[in-house]
PDB file of C-alpha atoms in Angstrom:
ATOM      1  CA  MET A   1       0.060   0.167   0.149  1.00 54.00           C
ATOM      2  CA  ASN A   2       1.132   3.245  -0.826  1.00 61.00           C
ATOM      3  CA  LEU A   3       0.788   6.541   1.284  1.00 57.00           C
ATOM      4  CA  TYR A   4       2.331   8.565  -1.155  1.00 62.00           C
ATOM      5  CA  GLN A   5       2.788   8.843  -4.643  1.00 70.00           C
ATOM      6  CA  ILE A   6       6.299   8.561  -5.333  1.00 69.00           C
ATOM      7  CA  ASN A   7       8.148   9.835  -8.537  1.00 75.00           C
ATOM      8  CA  ALA A   8       8.299   6.866 -11.316  1.00 77.00           C
ATOM      9  CA  GLU A   9      11.626   7.703 -12.243  1.00 76.00           C
ATOM     10  CA  ILE A  10      13.034   7.909  -8.894  1.00 76.00           C
ATOM     11  CA  MET A  11      12.110   4.379  -8.163  1.00 78.00           C
ATOM     12  CA  LYS A  12      12.894   2.701 -11.342  1.00 77.00           C
ATOM     13  CA  ALA A  13      16.542   3.682 -11.021  1.00 76.00           C
ATOM     14  CA  PHE A  14      16.274   2.512  -7.646  1.00 75.00           C
ATOM     15  CA  ASP A  15      15.010  -0.820  -8.601  1.00 78.00           C
ATOM     16  CA  ASP A  16      17.152  -0.994 -11.555  1.00 77.00           C
ATOM     17  CA  ALA A  17      19.989  -0.770  -8.923  1.00 71.00           C
ATOM     18  CA  VAL A  18      18.652  -2.992  -6.519  1.00 76.00           C
ATOM     19  CA  ASP A  19      18.150  -6.855  -6.106  1.00 79.00           C
ATOM     20  CA  PRO A  20      14.874  -7.674  -5.773  1.00 76.00           C
ATOM     21  CA  GLU A  21      15.481 -10.617  -3.768  1.00 82.00           C
ATOM     22  CA  THR A  22      17.857  -9.519  -1.455  1.00 82.00           C
ATOM     23  CA  GLY A  23      17.243  -5.664  -1.603  1.00 76.00           C
ATOM     24  CA  GLU A  24      20.937  -4.736  -1.701  1.00 78.00           C
ATOM     25  CA  ILE A  25      22.472  -2.635  -4.530  1.00 72.00           C
ATOM     26  CA  VAL A  26      24.011  -4.710  -7.294  1.00 71.00           C
ATOM     27  CA  ASN A  27      24.271  -2.101  -9.925  1.00 74.00           C
ATOM     28  CA  GLU A  28      26.768   0.565  -8.912  1.00 73.00           C
ATOM     29  CA  GLU A  29      25.868   2.444 -12.015  1.00 74.00           C
ATOM     30  CA  ALA A  30      22.662   2.318 -12.078  1.00 72.00           C
ATOM     31  CA  PHE A  31      22.421   3.374  -8.172  1.00 68.00           C
ATOM     32  CA  ALA A  32      24.962   6.466  -9.582  1.00 73.00           C
ATOM     33  CA  ALA A  33      21.823   7.361 -11.779  1.00 72.00           C
ATOM     34  CA  LEU A  34      19.548   8.085  -9.367  1.00 72.00           C
ATOM     35  CA  ASP A  35      22.209  10.894  -8.526  1.00 71.00           C
ATOM     36  CA  GLU A  36      21.712  12.123 -12.317  1.00 71.00           C
ATOM     37  CA  LEU A  37      18.178  12.362 -12.347  1.00 71.00           C
ATOM     38  CA  SER A  38      16.501  16.081 -13.640  1.00 67.00           C
ATOM     39  CA  VAL A  39      14.378  16.011 -10.701  1.00 73.00           C
ATOM     40  CA  GLU A  40      14.747  18.837  -7.930  1.00 76.00           C
ATOM     41  CA  ARG A  41      17.289  17.640  -5.090  1.00 77.00           C
ATOM     42  CA  ASP A  42      14.994  18.312  -2.604  1.00 84.00           C
ATOM     43  CA  THR A  43      12.236  16.717  -5.040  1.00 83.00           C
ATOM     44  CA  LYS A  44      14.254  13.834  -4.994  1.00 81.00           C
ATOM     45  CA  VAL A  45      14.929  13.587  -1.251  1.00 85.00           C
ATOM     46  CA  GLU A  46      11.678  14.457  -0.179  1.00 86.00           C
ATOM     47  CA  ASN A  47      10.342  11.397  -2.321  1.00 84.00           C
ATOM     48  CA  ILE A  48      12.933   8.722  -1.381  1.00 83.00           C
ATOM     49  CA  LEU A  49      11.854   9.872   2.318  1.00 89.00           C
ATOM     50  CA  LEU A  50       8.252   9.461   1.636  1.00 88.00           C
ATOM     51  CA  TRP A  51       9.130   5.865   0.248  1.00 84.00           C
ATOM     52  CA  ILE A  52      11.073   5.271   2.914  1.00 88.00           C
ATOM     53  CA  LYS A  53       8.043   6.109   4.829  1.00 91.00           C
ATOM     54  CA  ASN A  54       5.562   3.421   2.638  1.00 89.00           C
ATOM     55  CA  LEU A  55       7.992   0.691   2.952  1.00 88.00           C
ATOM     56  CA  LEU A  56       8.061   1.230   7.049  1.00 92.00           C
ATOM     57  CA  SER A  57       4.300   1.286   6.834  1.00 92.00           C
ATOM     58  CA  ASP A  58       4.600  -2.016   4.781  1.00 92.00           C
ATOM     59  CA  ALA A  59       7.117  -3.818   7.220  1.00 94.00           C
ATOM     60  CA  GLU A  60       4.469  -2.679  10.348  1.00 95.00           C
ATOM     61  CA  GLN A  61       1.689  -4.216   8.480  1.00 96.00           C
ATOM     62  CA  LEU A  62       3.178  -7.210   7.626  1.00 96.00           C
ATOM     63  CA  LYS A  63       4.599  -7.713  11.122  1.00 97.00           C
ATOM     64  CA  ALA A  64       0.994  -7.512  12.694  1.00 97.00           C
ATOM     65  CA  GLU A  65       0.014  -9.463  10.260  1.00 97.00           C
ATOM     66  CA  LYS A  66       2.729 -11.999  11.154  1.00 97.00           C
ATOM     67  CA  MET A  67       1.666 -11.664  14.771  1.00 97.00           C
ATOM     68  CA  ALA A  68      -1.873 -12.703  13.989  1.00 97.00           C
ATOM     69  CA  PHE A  69      -0.647 -15.884  11.701  1.00 97.00           C
ATOM     70  CA  ASP A  70       1.622 -16.786  14.636  1.00 97.00           C
ATOM     71  CA  GLU A  71      -1.838 -16.666  17.321  1.00 96.00           C
ATOM     72  CA  ARG A  72      -3.790 -18.139  15.106  1.00 97.00           C
ATOM     73  CA  LYS A  73      -1.509 -21.124  14.402  1.00 97.00           C
ATOM     74  CA  LYS A  74      -0.848 -21.583  18.190  1.00 97.00           C
ATOM     75  CA  LYS A  75      -4.088 -21.481  18.941  1.00 97.00           C
ATOM     76  CA  VAL A  76      -4.991 -24.362  15.661  1.00 96.00           C
ATOM     77  CA  GLU A  77      -1.915 -26.630  17.691  1.00 96.00           C
ATOM     78  CA  LYS A  78      -3.444 -26.543  20.833  1.00 96.00           C
ATOM     79  CA  LYS A  79      -6.590 -27.979  19.685  1.00 96.00           C
ATOM     80  CA  ALA A  80      -4.738 -30.193  17.682  1.00 94.00           C
ATOM     81  CA  GLU A  81      -2.965 -31.303  21.009  1.00 93.00           C
ATOM     82  CA  SER A  82      -6.463 -31.092  22.916  1.00 95.00           C
ATOM     83  CA  LEU A  83      -8.119 -33.681  20.446  1.00 94.00           C
ATOM     84  CA  ILE A  84      -4.985 -35.640  20.523  1.00 93.00           C
ATOM     85  CA  CYS A  85      -5.382 -36.465  24.014  1.00 93.00           C
ATOM     86  CA  TYR A  86      -9.131 -37.028  23.770  1.00 94.00           C
ATOM     87  CA  ILE A  87      -8.183 -39.503  20.808  1.00 92.00           C
ATOM     88  CA  SER A  88      -5.364 -40.979  22.793  1.00 92.00           C
ATOM     89  CA  SER A  89      -7.655 -41.480  25.534  1.00 93.00           C
ATOM     90  CA  ALA A  90     -10.335 -42.841  23.723  1.00 94.00           C
ATOM     91  CA  LEU A  91      -8.359 -45.503  21.654  1.00 93.00           C
ATOM     92  CA  ASP A  92      -6.149 -46.580  24.622  1.00 91.00           C
ATOM     93  CA  GLY A  93      -3.460 -48.196  22.707  1.00 89.00           C
ATOM     94  CA  GLN A  94      -5.881 -49.961  19.868  1.00 92.00           C
ATOM     95  CA  LYS A  95      -4.341 -48.959  16.051  1.00 92.00           C
ATOM     96  CA  PHE A  96      -8.003 -47.438  13.913  1.00 93.00           C
ATOM     97  CA  GLU A  97      -8.008 -47.701  10.310  1.00 91.00           C
ATOM     98  CA  THR A  98     -10.560 -46.268   7.558  1.00 94.00           C
ATOM     99  CA  THR A  99      -9.891 -45.722   4.157  1.00 95.00           C
ATOM    100  CA  LYS A 100      -9.530 -41.849   4.908  1.00 93.00           C
ATOM    101  CA  VAL A 101      -7.417 -42.125   8.234  1.00 93.00           C
ATOM    102  CA  THR A 102      -5.479 -44.527   9.773  1.00 93.00           C
ATOM    103  CA  ALA A 103      -3.859 -44.328  13.552  1.00 93.00           C
ATOM    104  CA  SER A 104      -1.183 -46.543  15.016  1.00 93.00           C
ATOM    105  CA  TRP A 105       1.038 -46.502  17.879  1.00 91.00           C
ATOM    106  CA  ARG A 106       4.742 -46.949  18.225  1.00 90.00           C
ATOM    107  CA  LYS A 107       7.014 -47.304  20.993  1.00 89.00           C
ATOM    108  CA  SER A 108       9.592 -44.794  21.881  1.00 90.00           C
ATOM    109  CA  GLU A 109      11.700 -44.376  24.908  1.00 91.00           C
ATOM    110  CA  VAL A 110      12.904 -40.906  26.500  1.00 90.00           C
ATOM    111  CA  ALA A 111      14.976 -39.831  29.429  1.00 91.00           C
ATOM    112  CA  VAL A 112      13.727 -38.143  32.108  1.00 90.00           C
ATOM    113  CA  PHE A 113      15.570 -36.181  34.954  1.00 91.00           C
ATOM    114  CA  ASP A 114      13.763 -34.602  37.691  1.00 92.00           C
ATOM    115  CA  GLY A 115      16.559 -34.887  40.651  1.00 92.00           C
ATOM    116  CA  ASP A 116      18.757 -31.709  41.134  1.00 94.00           C
ATOM    117  CA  ILE A 117      20.659 -30.673  38.196  1.00 93.00           C
ATOM    118  CA  GLU A 118      23.939 -29.653  40.458  1.00 92.00           C
ATOM    119  CA  THR A 119      24.264 -33.148  40.790  1.00 93.00           C
ATOM    120  CA  LEU A 120      24.118 -33.920  37.259  1.00 91.00           C
ATOM    121  CA  PRO A 121      27.667 -34.721  36.014  1.00 90.00           C
ATOM    122  CA  ASP A 122      28.970 -31.965  33.465  1.00 91.00           C
ATOM    123  CA  GLU A 123      28.849 -34.250  30.448  1.00 91.00           C
ATOM    124  CA  PHE A 124      24.751 -34.342  30.452  1.00 92.00           C
ATOM    125  CA  LYS A 125      24.298 -30.557  31.236  1.00 93.00           C
ATOM    126  CA  ARG A 126      24.176 -28.169  28.361  1.00 91.00           C
ATOM    127  CA  TYR A 127      25.736 -24.443  28.908  1.00 89.00           C
ATOM    128  CA  VAL A 128      23.837 -21.837  27.033  1.00 90.00           C
ATOM    129  CA  LYS A 129      26.285 -19.210  25.311  1.00 91.00           C
ATOM    130  CA  PRO A 130      26.527 -15.729  27.307  1.00 92.00           C
ATOM    131  CA  GLU A 131      25.328 -12.714  25.830  1.00 94.00           C
ATOM    132  CA  VAL A 132      26.082  -9.439  26.157  1.00 94.00           C
ATOM    133  CA  ASN A 133      23.987  -7.084  28.263  1.00 94.00           C
ATOM    134  CA  LYS A 134      23.995  -3.691  26.427  1.00 94.00           C
ATOM    135  CA  THR A 135      22.274  -2.075  28.684  1.00 94.00           C
ATOM    136  CA  GLU A 136      23.842  -2.895  31.449  1.00 94.00           C
ATOM    137  CA  LEU A 137      27.156  -2.324  29.471  1.00 94.00           C
ATOM    138  CA  LYS A 138      26.025   1.124  28.413  1.00 95.00           C
ATOM    139  CA  LYS A 139      25.164   2.011  32.040  1.00 95.00           C
ATOM    140  CA  ALA A 140      28.549   1.046  33.631  1.00 95.00           C
ATOM    141  CA  LEU A 141      31.047   3.105  30.869  1.00 94.00           C
ATOM    142  CA  LYS A 142      28.446   5.851  31.171  1.00 94.00           C
ATOM    143  CA  ALA A 143      29.449   6.081  34.606  1.00 95.00           C
ATOM    144  CA  GLY A 144      33.241   5.850  33.715  1.00 94.00           C
ATOM    145  CA  VAL A 145      33.796   1.868  34.760  1.00 94.00           C
ATOM    146  CA  VAL A 146      36.733   1.468  31.941  1.00 93.00           C
ATOM    147  CA  ILE A 147      36.019  -2.295  30.815  1.00 93.00           C
ATOM    148  CA  ALA A 148      37.966  -3.748  27.967  1.00 93.00           C
ATOM    149  CA  GLY A 149      36.880  -4.039  24.757  1.00 94.00           C
ATOM    150  CA  ALA A 150      33.906  -1.813  25.521  1.00 94.00           C
ATOM    151  CA  HIS A 151      33.374   2.131  24.454  1.00 93.00           C
ATOM    152  CA  LEU A 152      30.510   4.200  23.658  1.00 94.00           C
ATOM    153  CA  GLU A 153      29.908   4.891  20.417  1.00 93.00           C
ATOM    154  CA  LYS A 154      27.657   7.717  18.689  1.00 91.00           C
ATOM    155  CA  LYS A 155      25.447   7.895  16.278  1.00 87.00           C
ATOM    156  CA  ASN A 156      23.549   9.549  14.155  1.00 81.00           C
ATOM    157  CA  ASN A 157      20.051   8.189  13.367  1.00 79.00           C
ATOM    158  CA  LEU A 158      17.667   9.168  10.870  1.00 72.00           C
ATOM    159  CA  GLN A 159      14.211  10.032  12.054  1.00 76.00           C
ATOM    160  CA  ILE A 160      11.182  10.044   9.404  1.00 66.00           C
ATOM    161  CA  LYS A 161       7.830  11.462  10.462  1.00 71.00           C
TER     162      LYS A 161
END
């Protein structure tokens, strides 16, 4: 959905320069042609900023749609799990077969540990790789704490409204 009308020359120049699958610039000459368009600089900048707003709006709509689908998926999976519990109880280990569907049972084994994990030998434990807590690291650096390999970096982030 386009919230704004974008100059077709600008869109064509950009589309010619970018891989439609990855969004990466693959044709530097076509990308350079964007600078050479006979469109006034302010008009070009305005159109590109509006295009960015359109794309970010599309991304938000897709995110919301994805979340809605994820929620629907969870509900359907829970319903299927409930039906599996019901039919498992109803069949009680018996095989069932019609021309449309078959239900059978297979044996499996699973390791269960309900003791104290601290007493378990290390070869039976799995450790998660640690990750940096950037929020706390930033607070410490701002407070003047010197940490090897860490520093504050100033950035200039574009805001489009």
